[in-house]
């Protein structure tokens, strides 16, 4: 049996902001560092989560 988690757009935006705060970067800095492969494992996990959130918000 699978689990469905429902999030509102406001929930997703808040989660996105919390994640950026956790890694002490804004979106642009995180994006630039991801592009040149200079993120730690934790920062990379945050980046992938933010990409997923952005996909859901844009969809």
Coordinates of N, CA and C in Angstrom, one line a residue:
X1 N 0.8 -1.2 0.0 CA 0.0 0.0 0.0 C 0.9 1.2 0.0
X2 N 0.6 2.2 -0.8 CA 1.4 3.4 -0.9 C 0.7 4.5 -0.1
X3 N 1.6 5.5 0.3 CA 1.2 6.6 1.1 C 1.1 7.8 0.2
X4 N 0.1 8.6 0.4 CA 0.0 9.9 -0.4 C 0.1 11.0 0.6
X5 N 1.0 11.9 0.3 CA 1.2 13.1 1.2 C 0.7 14.3 0.4
X6 N -0.2 15.0 1.0 CA -0.8 16.2 0.3 C -0.1 17.5 0.9
X7 N 0.3 18.3 0.0 CA 0.9 19.6 0.4 C 0.3 20.7 -0.5
X8 N 0.0 21.8 0.2 CA -0.5 23.0 -0.5 C 0.7 23.7 -1.1
X9 N 0.5 24.5 -2.1 CA 1.6 25.3 -2.7 C 2.2 26.2 -1.6
X10 N 1.5 26.7 -0.6 CA 2.1 27.4 0.5 C 3.0 26.6 1.3
X11 N 2.6 25.3 1.6 CA 3.4 24.4 2.3 C 4.7 24.1 1.6
X12 N 4.6 23.9 0.3 CA 5.8 23.7 -0.5 C 6.8 24.9 -0.5
X13 N 6.2 26.1 -0.6 CA 7.1 27.3 -0.6 C 7.7 27.4 0.8
X14 N 7.0 27.2 1.8 CA 7.6 27.2 3.2 C 8.7 26.2 3.3
X15 N 8.5 25.0 2.8 CA 9.5 24.0 2.9 C 10.7 24.4 2.2
X16 N 10.5 24.9 1.0 CA 11.6 25.4 0.1 C 12.5 26.5 0.9
X17 N 11.8 27.4 1.5 CA 12.5 28.4 2.3 C 13.3 27.8 3.5
X18 N 12.7 26.9 4.2 CA 13.4 26.2 5.3 C 14.6 25.5 4.8
X19 N 14.5 24.8 3.7 CA 15.7 24.1 3.2 C 16.8 25.0 2.8
X20 N 16.5 26.1 2.2 CA 17.5 27.1 1.8 C 18.2 27.7 3.1
X21 N 17.4 27.9 4.1 CA 17.9 28.4 5.3 C 18.8 27.4 6.0
X22 N 18.5 26.1 5.9 CA 19.3 25.1 6.5 C 20.7 25.0 5.9
X23 N 20.8 25.3 4.6 CA 22.2 25.3 4.0 C 22.8 26.7 3.9
X24 N 22.1 27.7 4.5 CA 22.7 29.0 4.5 C 23.0 29.6 3.2
X25 N 22.1 29.4 2.2 CA 22.3 29.9 0.8 C 21.0 30.3 0.3
X26 N 21.0 31.3 -0.7 CA 19.8 31.6 -1.4 C 19.8 30.7 -2.6
X27 N 18.7 30.7 -3.3 CA 18.5 29.8 -4.5 C 19.6 30.0 -5.5
X28 N 19.9 31.2 -5.9 CA 20.9 31.4 -6.9 C 22.3 30.8 -6.5
X29 N 22.7 31.0 -5.3 CA 24.0 30.5 -4.9 C 24.0 28.9 -4.9
X30 N 22.9 28.3 -4.4 CA 22.8 26.9 -4.4 C 22.8 26.4 -5.9
X31 N 22.0 27.0 -6.7 CA 22.0 26.7 -8.2 C 23.4 26.7 -8.8
X32 N 24.1 27.8 -8.6 CA 25.4 28.0 -9.1 C 26.4 26.9 -8.7
X33 N 26.3 26.6 -7.4 CA 27.2 25.6 -6.8 C 26.9 24.2 -7.3
X34 N 25.6 24.0 -7.5 CA 25.2 22.7 -8.1 C 25.7 22.6 -9.5
X35 N 25.7 23.6 -10.3 CA 26.1 23.6 -11.7 C 27.6 23.3 -11.8
X36 N 28.4 23.6 -10.8 CA 29.9 23.4 -10.8 C 30.3 22.2 -9.9
X37 N 29.3 21.5 -9.4 CA 29.5 20.3 -8.6 C 30.3 20.6 -7.3
X38 N 30.0 21.6 -6.6 CA 30.7 21.9 -5.4 C 29.8 21.9 -4.1
X39 N 28.8 21.0 -4.2 CA 27.9 20.9 -3.0 C 28.3 19.7 -2.2
X40 N 28.1 19.8 -0.9 CA 28.3 18.7 0.0 C 27.1 17.7 -0.3
X41 N 27.2 16.5 0.3 CA 26.1 15.5 0.1 C 24.8 16.1 0.6
X42 N 24.8 16.7 1.8 CA 23.6 17.3 2.3 C 23.0 18.4 1.4
X43 N 23.9 19.3 1.0 CA 23.5 20.4 0.1 C 23.0 19.9 -1.2
X44 N 23.5 18.8 -1.7 CA 23.0 18.2 -2.9 C 21.6 17.6 -2.7
X45 N 21.4 17.0 -1.6 CA 20.1 16.5 -1.3 C 19.1 17.6 -1.2
X46 N 19.5 18.7 -0.6 CA 18.6 19.9 -0.6 C 18.3 20.4 -2.0
X47 N 19.3 20.4 -2.8 CA 19.2 20.9 -4.2 C 18.2 20.0 -4.9
X48 N 18.3 18.7 -4.8 CA 17.4 17.8 -5.5 C 15.9 18.0 -5.0
X49 N 15.8 18.2 -3.7 CA 14.5 18.4 -3.1 C 13.9 19.7 -3.6
X50 N 14.7 20.7 -3.7 CA 14.2 22.0 -4.2 C 13.8 21.9 -5.7
X51 N 14.6 21.1 -6.4 CA 14.2 20.9 -7.8 C 12.8 20.2 -7.9
X52 N 12.6 19.3 -7.0 CA 11.3 18.6 -7.0 C 10.1 19.5 -6.6
X53 N 10.4 20.3 -5.6 CA 9.4 21.3 -5.2 C 9.1 22.3 -6.3
X54 N 10.1 22.8 -7.0 CA 9.9 23.7 -8.1 C 9.1 23.0 -9.2
X55 N 9.3 21.8 -9.5 CA 8.6 21.0 -10.5 C 7.1 21.0 -10.1
X56 N 6.8 20.7 -8.8 CA 5.5 20.6 -8.4 C 4.8 21.9 -8.4
X57 N 5.5 23.0 -8.0 CA 4.9 24.3 -8.1 C 4.6 24.8 -9.5
X58 N 5.5 24.4 -10.4 CA 5.3 24.9 -11.8 C 4.3 24.1 -12.5
X59 N 4.0 22.9 -12.0 CA 3.1 21.9 -12.7 C 1.7 22.3 -12.5

